[in-house]
Short mmCIF file of C-alpha atoms in Angstrom, two decimals:
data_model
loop_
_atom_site.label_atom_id
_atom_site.label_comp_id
_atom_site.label_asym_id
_atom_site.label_seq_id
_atom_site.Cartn_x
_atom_site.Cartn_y
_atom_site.Cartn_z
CA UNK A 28 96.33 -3.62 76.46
CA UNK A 29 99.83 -3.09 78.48
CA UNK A 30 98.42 -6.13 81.09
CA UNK A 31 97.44 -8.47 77.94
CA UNK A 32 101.31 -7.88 76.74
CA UNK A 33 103.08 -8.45 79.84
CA UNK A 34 100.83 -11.78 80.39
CA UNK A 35 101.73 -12.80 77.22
CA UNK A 36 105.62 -11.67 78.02
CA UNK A 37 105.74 -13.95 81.05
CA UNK A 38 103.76 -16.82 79.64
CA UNK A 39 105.94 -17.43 76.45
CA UNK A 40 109.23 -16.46 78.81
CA UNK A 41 107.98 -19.27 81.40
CA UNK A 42 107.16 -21.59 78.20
CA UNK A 43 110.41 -21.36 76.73
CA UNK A 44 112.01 -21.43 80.68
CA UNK A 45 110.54 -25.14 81.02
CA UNK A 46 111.29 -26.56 77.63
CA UNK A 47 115.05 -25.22 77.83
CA UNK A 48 115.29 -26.95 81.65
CA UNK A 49 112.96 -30.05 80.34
CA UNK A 50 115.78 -30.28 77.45
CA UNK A 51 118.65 -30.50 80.25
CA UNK A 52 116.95 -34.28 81.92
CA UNK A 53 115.14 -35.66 78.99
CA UNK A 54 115.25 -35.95 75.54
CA UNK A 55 112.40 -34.08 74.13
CA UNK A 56 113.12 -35.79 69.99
CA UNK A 57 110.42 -38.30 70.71
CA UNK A 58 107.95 -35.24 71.40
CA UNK A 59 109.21 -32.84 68.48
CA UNK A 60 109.88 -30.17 70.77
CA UNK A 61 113.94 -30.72 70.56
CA UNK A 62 113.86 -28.90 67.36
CA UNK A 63 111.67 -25.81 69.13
CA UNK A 64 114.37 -25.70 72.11
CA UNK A 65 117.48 -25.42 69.41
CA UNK A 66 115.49 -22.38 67.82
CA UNK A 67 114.67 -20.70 71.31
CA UNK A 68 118.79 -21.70 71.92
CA UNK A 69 120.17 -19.53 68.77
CA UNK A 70 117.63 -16.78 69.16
CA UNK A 71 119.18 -16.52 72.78
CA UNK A 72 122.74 -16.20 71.02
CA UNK A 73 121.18 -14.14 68.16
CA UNK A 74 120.07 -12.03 70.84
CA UNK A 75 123.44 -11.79 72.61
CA UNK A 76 125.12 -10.98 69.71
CA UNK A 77 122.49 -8.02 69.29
CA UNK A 78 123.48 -6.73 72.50
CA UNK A 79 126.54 -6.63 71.88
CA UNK A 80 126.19 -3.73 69.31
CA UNK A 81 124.17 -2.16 71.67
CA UNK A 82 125.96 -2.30 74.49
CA UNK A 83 128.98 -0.66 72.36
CA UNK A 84 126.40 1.60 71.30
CA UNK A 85 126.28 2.56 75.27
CA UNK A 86 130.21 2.73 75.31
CA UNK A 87 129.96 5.05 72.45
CA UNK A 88 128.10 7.50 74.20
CA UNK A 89 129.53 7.34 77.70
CA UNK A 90 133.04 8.56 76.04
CA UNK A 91 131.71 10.55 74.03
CA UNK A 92 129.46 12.87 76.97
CA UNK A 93 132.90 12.54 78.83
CA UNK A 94 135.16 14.22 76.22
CA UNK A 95 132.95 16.53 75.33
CA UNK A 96 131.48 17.75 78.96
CA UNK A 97 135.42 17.78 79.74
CA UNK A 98 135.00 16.17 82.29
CA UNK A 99 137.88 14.56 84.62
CA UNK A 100 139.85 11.65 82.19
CA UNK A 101 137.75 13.09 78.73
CA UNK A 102 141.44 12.39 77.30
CA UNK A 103 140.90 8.48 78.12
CA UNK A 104 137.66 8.69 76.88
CA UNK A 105 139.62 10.26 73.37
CA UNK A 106 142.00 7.44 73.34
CA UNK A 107 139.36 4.68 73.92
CA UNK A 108 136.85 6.40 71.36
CA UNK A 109 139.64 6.33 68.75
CA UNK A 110 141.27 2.45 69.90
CA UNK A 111 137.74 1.37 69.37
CA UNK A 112 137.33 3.03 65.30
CA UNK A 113 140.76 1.81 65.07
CA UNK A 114 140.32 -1.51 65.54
CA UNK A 115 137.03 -1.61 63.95
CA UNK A 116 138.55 -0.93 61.15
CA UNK A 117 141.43 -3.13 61.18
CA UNK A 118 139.20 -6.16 61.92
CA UNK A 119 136.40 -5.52 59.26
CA UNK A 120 139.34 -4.99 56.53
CA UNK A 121 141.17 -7.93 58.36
CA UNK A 122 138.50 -10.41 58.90
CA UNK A 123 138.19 -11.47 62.61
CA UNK A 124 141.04 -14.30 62.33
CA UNK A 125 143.06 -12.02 59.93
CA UNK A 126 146.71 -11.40 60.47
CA UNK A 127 146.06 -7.88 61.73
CA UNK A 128 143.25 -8.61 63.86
CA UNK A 129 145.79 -10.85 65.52
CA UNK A 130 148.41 -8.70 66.09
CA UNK A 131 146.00 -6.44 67.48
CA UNK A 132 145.09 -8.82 70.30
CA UNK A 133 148.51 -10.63 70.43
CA UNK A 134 150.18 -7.06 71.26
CA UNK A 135 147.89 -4.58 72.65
CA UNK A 136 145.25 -6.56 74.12
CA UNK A 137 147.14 -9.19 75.82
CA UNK A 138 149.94 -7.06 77.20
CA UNK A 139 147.81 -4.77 78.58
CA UNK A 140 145.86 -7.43 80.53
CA UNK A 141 148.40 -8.99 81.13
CA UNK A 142 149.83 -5.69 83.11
CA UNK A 143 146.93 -5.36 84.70
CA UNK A 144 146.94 -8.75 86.10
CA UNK A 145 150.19 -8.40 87.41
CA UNK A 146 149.25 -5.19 88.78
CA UNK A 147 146.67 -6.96 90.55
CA UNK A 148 149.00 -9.31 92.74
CA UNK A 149 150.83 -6.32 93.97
CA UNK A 150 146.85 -4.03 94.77
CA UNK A 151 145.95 -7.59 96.61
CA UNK A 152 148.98 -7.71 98.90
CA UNK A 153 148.10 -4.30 100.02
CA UNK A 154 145.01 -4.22 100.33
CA UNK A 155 145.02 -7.42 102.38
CA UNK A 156 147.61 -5.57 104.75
CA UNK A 157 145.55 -2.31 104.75
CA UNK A 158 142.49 -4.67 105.86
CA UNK A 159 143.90 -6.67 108.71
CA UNK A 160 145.54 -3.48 110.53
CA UNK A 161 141.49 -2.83 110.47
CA UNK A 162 140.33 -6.06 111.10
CA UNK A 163 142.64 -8.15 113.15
CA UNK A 164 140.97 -11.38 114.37
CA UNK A 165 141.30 -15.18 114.16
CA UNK A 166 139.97 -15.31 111.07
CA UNK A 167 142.19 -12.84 109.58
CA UNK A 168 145.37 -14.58 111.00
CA UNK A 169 144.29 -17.74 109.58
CA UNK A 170 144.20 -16.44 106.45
CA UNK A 171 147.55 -14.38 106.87
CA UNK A 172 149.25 -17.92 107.72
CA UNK A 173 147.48 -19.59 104.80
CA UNK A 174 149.12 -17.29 102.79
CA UNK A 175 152.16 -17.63 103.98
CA UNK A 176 152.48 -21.71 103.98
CA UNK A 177 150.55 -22.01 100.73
CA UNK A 178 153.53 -19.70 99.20
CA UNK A 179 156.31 -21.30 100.93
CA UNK A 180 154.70 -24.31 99.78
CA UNK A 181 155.01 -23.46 96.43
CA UNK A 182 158.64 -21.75 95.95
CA UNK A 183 162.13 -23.02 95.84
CA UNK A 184 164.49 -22.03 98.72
CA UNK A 185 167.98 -21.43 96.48
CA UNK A 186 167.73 -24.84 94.90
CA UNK A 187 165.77 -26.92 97.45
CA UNK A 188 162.42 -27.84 97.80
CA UNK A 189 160.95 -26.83 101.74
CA UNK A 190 159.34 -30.49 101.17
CA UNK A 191 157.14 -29.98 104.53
CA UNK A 192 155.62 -26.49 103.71
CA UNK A 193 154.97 -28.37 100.48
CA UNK A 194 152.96 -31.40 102.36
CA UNK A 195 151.41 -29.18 103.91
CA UNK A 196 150.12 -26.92 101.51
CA UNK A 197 149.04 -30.09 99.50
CA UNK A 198 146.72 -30.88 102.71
CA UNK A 199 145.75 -27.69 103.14
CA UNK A 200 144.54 -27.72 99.37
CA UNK A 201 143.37 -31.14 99.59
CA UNK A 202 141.03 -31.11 102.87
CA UNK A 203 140.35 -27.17 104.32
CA UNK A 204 139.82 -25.27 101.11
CA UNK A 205 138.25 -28.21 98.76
CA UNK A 206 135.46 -28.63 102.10
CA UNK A 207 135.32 -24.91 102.15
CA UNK A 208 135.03 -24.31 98.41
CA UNK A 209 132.02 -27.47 98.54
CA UNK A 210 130.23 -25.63 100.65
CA UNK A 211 130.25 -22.08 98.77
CA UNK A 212 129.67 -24.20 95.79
CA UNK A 213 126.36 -25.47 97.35
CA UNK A 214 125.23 -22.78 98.63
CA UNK A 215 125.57 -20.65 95.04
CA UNK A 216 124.03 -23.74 93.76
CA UNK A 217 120.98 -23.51 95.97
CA UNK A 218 120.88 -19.83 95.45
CA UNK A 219 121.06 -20.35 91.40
CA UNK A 220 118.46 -22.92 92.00
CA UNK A 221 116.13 -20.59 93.81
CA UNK A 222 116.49 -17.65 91.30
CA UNK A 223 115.36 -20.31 88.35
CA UNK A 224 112.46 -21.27 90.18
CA UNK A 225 111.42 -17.71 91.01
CA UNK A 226 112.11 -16.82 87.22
CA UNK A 227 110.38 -20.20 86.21
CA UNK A 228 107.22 -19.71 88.30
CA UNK A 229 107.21 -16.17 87.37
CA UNK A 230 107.91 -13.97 90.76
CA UNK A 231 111.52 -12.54 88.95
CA UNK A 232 110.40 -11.13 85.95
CA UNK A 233 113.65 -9.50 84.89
CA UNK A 234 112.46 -9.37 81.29
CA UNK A 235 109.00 -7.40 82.70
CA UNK A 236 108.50 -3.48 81.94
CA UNK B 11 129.07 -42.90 83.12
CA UNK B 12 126.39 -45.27 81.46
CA UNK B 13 123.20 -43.63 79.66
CA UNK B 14 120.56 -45.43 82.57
CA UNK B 15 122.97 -43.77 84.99
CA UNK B 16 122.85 -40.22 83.58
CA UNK B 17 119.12 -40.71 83.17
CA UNK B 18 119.55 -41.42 87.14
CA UNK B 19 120.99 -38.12 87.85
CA UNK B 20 119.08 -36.06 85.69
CA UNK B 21 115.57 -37.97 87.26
CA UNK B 22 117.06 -37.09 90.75
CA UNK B 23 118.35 -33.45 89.33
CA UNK B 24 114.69 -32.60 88.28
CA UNK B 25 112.99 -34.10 91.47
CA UNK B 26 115.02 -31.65 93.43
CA UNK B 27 114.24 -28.89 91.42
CA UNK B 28 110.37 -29.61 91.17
CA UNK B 29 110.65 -29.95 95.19
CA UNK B 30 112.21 -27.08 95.86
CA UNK B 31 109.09 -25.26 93.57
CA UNK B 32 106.55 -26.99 95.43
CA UNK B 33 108.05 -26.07 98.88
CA UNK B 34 108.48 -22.84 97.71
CA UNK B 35 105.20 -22.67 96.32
CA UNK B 36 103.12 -24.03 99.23
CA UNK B 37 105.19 -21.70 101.59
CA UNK B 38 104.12 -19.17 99.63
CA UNK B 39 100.52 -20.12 99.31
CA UNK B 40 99.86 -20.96 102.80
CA UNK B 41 100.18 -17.50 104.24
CA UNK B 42 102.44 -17.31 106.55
CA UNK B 43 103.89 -14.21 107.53
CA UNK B 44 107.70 -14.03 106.38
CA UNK B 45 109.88 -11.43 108.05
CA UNK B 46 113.23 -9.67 107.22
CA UNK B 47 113.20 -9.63 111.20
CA UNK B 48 113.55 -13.33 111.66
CA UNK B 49 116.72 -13.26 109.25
CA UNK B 50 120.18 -13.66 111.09
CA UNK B 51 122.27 -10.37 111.24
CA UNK B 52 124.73 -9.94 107.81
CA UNK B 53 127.15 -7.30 109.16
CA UNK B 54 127.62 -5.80 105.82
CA UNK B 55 123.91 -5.62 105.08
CA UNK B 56 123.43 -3.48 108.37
CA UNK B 57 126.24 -1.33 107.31
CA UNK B 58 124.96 -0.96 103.51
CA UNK B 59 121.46 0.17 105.02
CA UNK B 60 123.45 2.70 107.07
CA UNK B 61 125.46 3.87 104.03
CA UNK B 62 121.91 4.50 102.02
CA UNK B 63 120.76 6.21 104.42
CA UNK B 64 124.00 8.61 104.86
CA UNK B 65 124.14 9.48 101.11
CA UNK B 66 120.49 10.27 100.75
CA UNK B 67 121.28 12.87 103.83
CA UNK B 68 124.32 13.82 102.67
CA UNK B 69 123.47 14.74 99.11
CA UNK B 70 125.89 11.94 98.32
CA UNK B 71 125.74 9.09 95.54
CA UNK B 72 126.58 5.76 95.58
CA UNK B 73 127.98 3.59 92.68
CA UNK B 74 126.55 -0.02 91.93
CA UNK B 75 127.85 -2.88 89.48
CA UNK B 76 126.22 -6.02 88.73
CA UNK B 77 129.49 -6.92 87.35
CA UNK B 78 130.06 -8.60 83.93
CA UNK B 79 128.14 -12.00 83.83
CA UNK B 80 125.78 -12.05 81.27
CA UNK B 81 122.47 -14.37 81.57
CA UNK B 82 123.71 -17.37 80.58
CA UNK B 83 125.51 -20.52 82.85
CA UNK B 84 125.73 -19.97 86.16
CA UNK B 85 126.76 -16.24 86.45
CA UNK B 86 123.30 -15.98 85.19
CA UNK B 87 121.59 -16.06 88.46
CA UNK B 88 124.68 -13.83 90.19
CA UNK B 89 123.72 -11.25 87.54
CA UNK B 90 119.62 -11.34 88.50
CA UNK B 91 121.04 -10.96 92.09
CA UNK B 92 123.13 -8.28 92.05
CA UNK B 93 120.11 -6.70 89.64
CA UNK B 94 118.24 -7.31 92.95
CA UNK B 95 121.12 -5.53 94.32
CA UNK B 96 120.77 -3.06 92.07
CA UNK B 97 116.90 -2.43 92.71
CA UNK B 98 116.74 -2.05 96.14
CA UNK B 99 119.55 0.31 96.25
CA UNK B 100 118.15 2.47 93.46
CA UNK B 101 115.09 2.50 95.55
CA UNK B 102 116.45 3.57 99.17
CA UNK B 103 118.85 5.79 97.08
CA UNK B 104 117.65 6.86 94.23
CA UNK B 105 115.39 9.57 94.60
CA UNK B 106 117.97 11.49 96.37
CA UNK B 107 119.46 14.14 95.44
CA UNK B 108 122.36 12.40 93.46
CA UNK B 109 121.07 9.28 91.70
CA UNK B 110 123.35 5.90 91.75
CA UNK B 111 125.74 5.84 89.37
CA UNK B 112 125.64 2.43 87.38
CA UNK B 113 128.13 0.57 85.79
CA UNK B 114 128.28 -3.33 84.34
CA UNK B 115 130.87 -4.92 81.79
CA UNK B 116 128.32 -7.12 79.53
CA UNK B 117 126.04 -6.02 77.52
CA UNK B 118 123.12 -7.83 78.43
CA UNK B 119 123.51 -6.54 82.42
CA UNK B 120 123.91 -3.05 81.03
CA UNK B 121 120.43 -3.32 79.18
CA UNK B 122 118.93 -4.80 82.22
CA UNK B 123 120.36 -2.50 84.57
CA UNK B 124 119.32 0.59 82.10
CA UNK B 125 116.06 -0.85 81.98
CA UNK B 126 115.47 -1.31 85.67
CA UNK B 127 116.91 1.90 86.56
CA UNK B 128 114.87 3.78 84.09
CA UNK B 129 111.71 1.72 85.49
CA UNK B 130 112.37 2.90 89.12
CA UNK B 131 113.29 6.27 87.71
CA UNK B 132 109.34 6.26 85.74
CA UNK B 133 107.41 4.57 88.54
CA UNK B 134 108.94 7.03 91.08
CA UNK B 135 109.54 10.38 88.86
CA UNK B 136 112.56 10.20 90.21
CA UNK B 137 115.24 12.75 89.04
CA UNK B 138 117.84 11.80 86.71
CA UNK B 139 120.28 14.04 84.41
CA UNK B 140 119.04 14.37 80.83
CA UNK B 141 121.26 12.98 78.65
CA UNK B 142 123.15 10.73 81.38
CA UNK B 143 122.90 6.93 80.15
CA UNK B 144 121.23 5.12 83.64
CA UNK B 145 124.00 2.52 83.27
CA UNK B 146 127.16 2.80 81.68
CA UNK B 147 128.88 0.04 80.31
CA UNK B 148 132.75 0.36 80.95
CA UNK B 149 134.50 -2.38 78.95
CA UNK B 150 133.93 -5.85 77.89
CA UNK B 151 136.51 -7.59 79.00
CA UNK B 152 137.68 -8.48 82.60
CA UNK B 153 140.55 -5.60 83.28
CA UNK B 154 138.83 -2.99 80.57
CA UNK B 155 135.93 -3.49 82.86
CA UNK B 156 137.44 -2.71 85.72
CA UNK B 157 139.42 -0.02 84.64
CA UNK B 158 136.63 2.05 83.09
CA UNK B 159 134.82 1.76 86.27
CA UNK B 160 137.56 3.07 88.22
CA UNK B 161 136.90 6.73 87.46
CA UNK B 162 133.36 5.98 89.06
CA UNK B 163 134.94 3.79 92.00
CA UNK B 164 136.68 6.45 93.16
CA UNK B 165 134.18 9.85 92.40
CA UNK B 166 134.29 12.45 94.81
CA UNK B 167 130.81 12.41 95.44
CA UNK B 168 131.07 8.72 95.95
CA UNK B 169 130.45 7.22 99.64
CA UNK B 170 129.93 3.79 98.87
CA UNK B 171 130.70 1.12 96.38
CA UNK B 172 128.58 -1.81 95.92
CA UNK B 173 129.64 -4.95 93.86
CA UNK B 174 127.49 -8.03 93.07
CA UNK B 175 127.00 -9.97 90.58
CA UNK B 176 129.75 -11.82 88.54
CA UNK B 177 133.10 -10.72 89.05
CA UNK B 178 136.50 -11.91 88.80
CA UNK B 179 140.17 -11.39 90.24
CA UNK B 180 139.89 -7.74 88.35
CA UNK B 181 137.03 -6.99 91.45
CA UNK B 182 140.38 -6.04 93.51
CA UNK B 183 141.28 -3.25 90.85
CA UNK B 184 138.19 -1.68 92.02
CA UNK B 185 138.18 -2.11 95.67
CA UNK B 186 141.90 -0.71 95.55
CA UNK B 187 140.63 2.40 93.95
CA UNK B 188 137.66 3.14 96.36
CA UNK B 189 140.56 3.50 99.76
CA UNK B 190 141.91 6.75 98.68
CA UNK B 191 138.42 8.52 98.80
CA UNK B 192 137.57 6.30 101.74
CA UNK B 193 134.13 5.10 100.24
CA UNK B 194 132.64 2.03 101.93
CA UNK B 195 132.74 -1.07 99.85
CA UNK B 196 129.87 -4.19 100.00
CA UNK B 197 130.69 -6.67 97.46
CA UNK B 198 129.32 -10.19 96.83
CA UNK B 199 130.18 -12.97 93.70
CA UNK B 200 129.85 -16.41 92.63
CA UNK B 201 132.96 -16.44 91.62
CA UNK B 202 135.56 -18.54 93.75
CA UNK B 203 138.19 -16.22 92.03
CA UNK B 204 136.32 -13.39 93.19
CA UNK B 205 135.62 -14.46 96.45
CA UNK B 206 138.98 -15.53 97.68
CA UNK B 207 139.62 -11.97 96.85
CA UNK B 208 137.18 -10.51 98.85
CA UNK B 209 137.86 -12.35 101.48
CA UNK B 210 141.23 -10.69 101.94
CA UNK B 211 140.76 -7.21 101.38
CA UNK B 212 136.74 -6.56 101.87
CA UNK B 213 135.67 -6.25 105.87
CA UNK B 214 132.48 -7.82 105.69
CA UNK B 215 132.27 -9.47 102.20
CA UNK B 216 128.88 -11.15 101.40
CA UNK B 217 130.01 -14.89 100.46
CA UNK B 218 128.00 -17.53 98.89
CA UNK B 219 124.57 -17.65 98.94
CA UNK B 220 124.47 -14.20 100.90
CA UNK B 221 124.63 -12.83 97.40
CA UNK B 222 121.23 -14.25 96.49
CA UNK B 223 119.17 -12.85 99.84
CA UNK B 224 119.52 -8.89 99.29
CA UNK B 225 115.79 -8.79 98.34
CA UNK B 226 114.99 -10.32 101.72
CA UNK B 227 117.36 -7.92 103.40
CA UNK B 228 116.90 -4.54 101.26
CA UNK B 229 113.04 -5.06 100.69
CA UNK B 230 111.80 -7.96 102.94
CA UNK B 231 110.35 -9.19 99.74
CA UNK B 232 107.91 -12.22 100.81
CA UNK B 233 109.03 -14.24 97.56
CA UNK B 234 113.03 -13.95 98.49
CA UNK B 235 111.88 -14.81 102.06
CA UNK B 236 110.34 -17.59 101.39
CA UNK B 237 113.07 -19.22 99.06
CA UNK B 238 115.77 -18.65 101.58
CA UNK B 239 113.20 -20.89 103.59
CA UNK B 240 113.37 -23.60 101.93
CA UNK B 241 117.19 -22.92 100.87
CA UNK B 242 117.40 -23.36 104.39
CA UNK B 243 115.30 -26.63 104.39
CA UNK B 244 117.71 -27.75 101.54
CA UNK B 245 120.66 -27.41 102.53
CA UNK B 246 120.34 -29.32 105.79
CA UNK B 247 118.87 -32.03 103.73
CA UNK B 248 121.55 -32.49 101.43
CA UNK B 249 124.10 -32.20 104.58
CA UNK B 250 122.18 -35.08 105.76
CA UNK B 251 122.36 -37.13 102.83
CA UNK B 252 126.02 -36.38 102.65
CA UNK B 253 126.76 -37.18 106.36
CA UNK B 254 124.05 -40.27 105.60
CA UNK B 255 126.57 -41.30 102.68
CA UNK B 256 129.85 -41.14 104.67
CA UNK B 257 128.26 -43.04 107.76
CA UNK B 258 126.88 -45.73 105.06
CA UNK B 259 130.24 -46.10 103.13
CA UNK B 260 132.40 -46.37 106.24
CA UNK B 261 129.96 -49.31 107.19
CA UNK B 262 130.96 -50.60 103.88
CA UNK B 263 126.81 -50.75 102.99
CA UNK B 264 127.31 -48.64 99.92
#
């Protein structure tokens, strides 16, 4: 009975796979099936919305083991427990777009990313040092000088513009990194490509027990 | 861009795709032996089979993130990869001593990542701590993300980190806090964001489409083999056609 199931899973996930990719290159009105790939669309959002409760179902319950094990940090766990009921509660009395839903995300949320972020520029110059003392080759000086010109490229000495470190980080954004970033791009792209046709001709079966 | 021309693209879009299955398909179908031996060395996929093998010894654990990408767009397919990732780490690790700790930043990646974990943990009766969620999902947005998964970056018991999937900037939060305990670090995105900042603080990073081959390199699976193949095959073709196009427009033909 478990085998009839899981054919059953991966024939109606490879059905819906191929209308949802048909739906992308032609327009699938004339055949009434346009109409059957909007349904399969919101049940995918449905779905994510779903998830969502569970997955803070999941956050629920990893704070809560941690404050009550005492483990190391339980007290974050405490104040992320209690930020969560807080604001729960602010935004189902508030509305989602209610004044203090806002002021919730326009003062705590925000600022704290926004800390965070700038935190960020200060872990990445450090790290970057701490990683070419370990790995110092050509590649890692090319980057260091990159660095260096794209940023000089970018400020203002007292005043003045250092027009030739700014040429020359417009070339280096215009030709190196935009090749570079192409070829990345491509490559994700094939990769992306090969994952939907694994998932389309059912060898990935993510959605498989 | 006119409606024939769109058509145009989308034909051509399609007849690349449907290629790509039917080379993929025949490969498949015609036999041949595929081998993780053939592959061309990754550094950090040497050293991440090294690290499995060290924390299975060394009664250590190792944590994993498929990152935050959810299944739809194009992080889709980073998120299936770094739950390949996430697979064939849980299998050469996970019936150790100390299971993997898991941790994502979207809810659909946390209910795929509980699922497959609990899967391995079923096939394999492999031990797990009752009452210990098989993935834990640390925040749902970029920097809560990160920062709930710090306090499993940098565990004690923790020798390596691995990170693949979809990621952003906020990926250097975490590789920050794994120096101090000196854990290893592999990590992998799609993300250009992500990648630049790999690329400056990660010694081997796993770039591009190196994210998409760990189930040739963890598992020699004959499926992942056989679609770098003809990833392969593709992307010399299109570096043809785009080499093709250059030549052709500096002749002034197109």
């Amino acid at each position: 009975m478990k085998q009839v199931w899981r054919t059953i899973a991966v024939i109606l996930a490879i059905s819906a796979g191929i209308l949802v990719l048909l739906g992308y290159f032609f327009d699938l009105s004339a055949w009434g099936l346009d109409s059957v790939r909007q349904v399969i669309l919101r049940w995918a959002l449905i779905l994510a919305a779903v998830a969502l409760w569970v997955g803070a179902g999941n956050l629920v319950r990893v704070h809560w083991r941690k404050m009550v094990s005492r483990q190391d940090g339980g007290g974050y766990s405490l104040v992320t427990l209690a930020s969560l009921a807080l604001t729960l509660v602010v935004i189902v009395v508030s509305g989602p777009n209610g004044k203090m839903s806002q002021w919730v995300f326009n003062h705590v949320q925000i600022p704290v990313e926004t800390s965070l972020l700038a935190l960020l520029a200060i872990v990445l110059i450090y790290a970057s040092i701490r990683v070419m003392r370990r790995r110092l080759n050509p590649f890692a000086i090319a980057l260091f000088l990159t660095v260096i010109i794209l940023l000089l490229g970018a400020t203002n000495w007292m005043g003045m513009e250092a027009s030739k470190f700014s040429m020359l980080r417009e070339w280096i954004l215009a030709v190196p990194v935009t090749a570079g970033a192409r070829g990345v791009l491509l490559g994700i792209a094939l990769g992306t490509i090969a994952t939907g046709v694994r998932i389309l001709v059912g060898f990935e079966r993510p959605y498989e027990e | 861009m006119s409606f024939i021309e769109l058509n145009r693209v989308g034909i051509a879009g399609l007849l690349f795709v449907l290629a790509f299955a039917a080379g993929f398909l025949s490969l498949l179908g015609s036999g041949k032996k595929l081998s993780r031996d053939r592959l061309r060395t990754i550094p950090a996929f040497s050293r991440l089979e090294k690290a499995l093998y060290q924390a299975t010894e060394g009664g250590k654990c190792i944590h994993i993130s498929p990152g935050r990408g959810g299944l739809f767009n194009l992080p889709g397919a980073a998120t299936l990869a770094g739950l390949r990732f996430l697979k064939g780490i849980y299998l050469s690790a996970g019936l150790s001593d100390r299971p993997p700790i898991v941790s994502s930043g979207e809810p659909f990646v946390d209910i795929l990542s509980t699922e497959a974990v609990e899967e391995i943990q079923r096939a394999h009766d492999a031990r797990h701590i009752p009452g210990e969620p098989a993935s834990q999902l640390t925040g749902l947005t970029p920097f809560s993300f990160a920062g709930g998964a710090l306090s499993a970056v940098a565990g004690q018991d923790v020798t390596a980190n691995v990170f693949a999937g979809h990621f952003g900037s906020e990926i250097g939060l975490m590789i920050d806090a794994a120096d101090p305990s000196g854990a290893q670090v592999f990590a992998s995105s799609e993300n250009f964001a992500a990648q630049a900042v790999l690329s400056a603080t990660v010694e081997d990073p796993i770039l591009g489409e190196e994210l998409f081959s760990a189930g040739a390199y963890l598992q020699g699976e004959p499926d992942v083999l056989a679609s770098m193949l003809i990833e392969d095959i593709a992307r010399w073709s299109l570096a043809l056609v785009i080499l093709g196009g250059i030549v052709l427009r500096y002749l002034g033909v197109i």
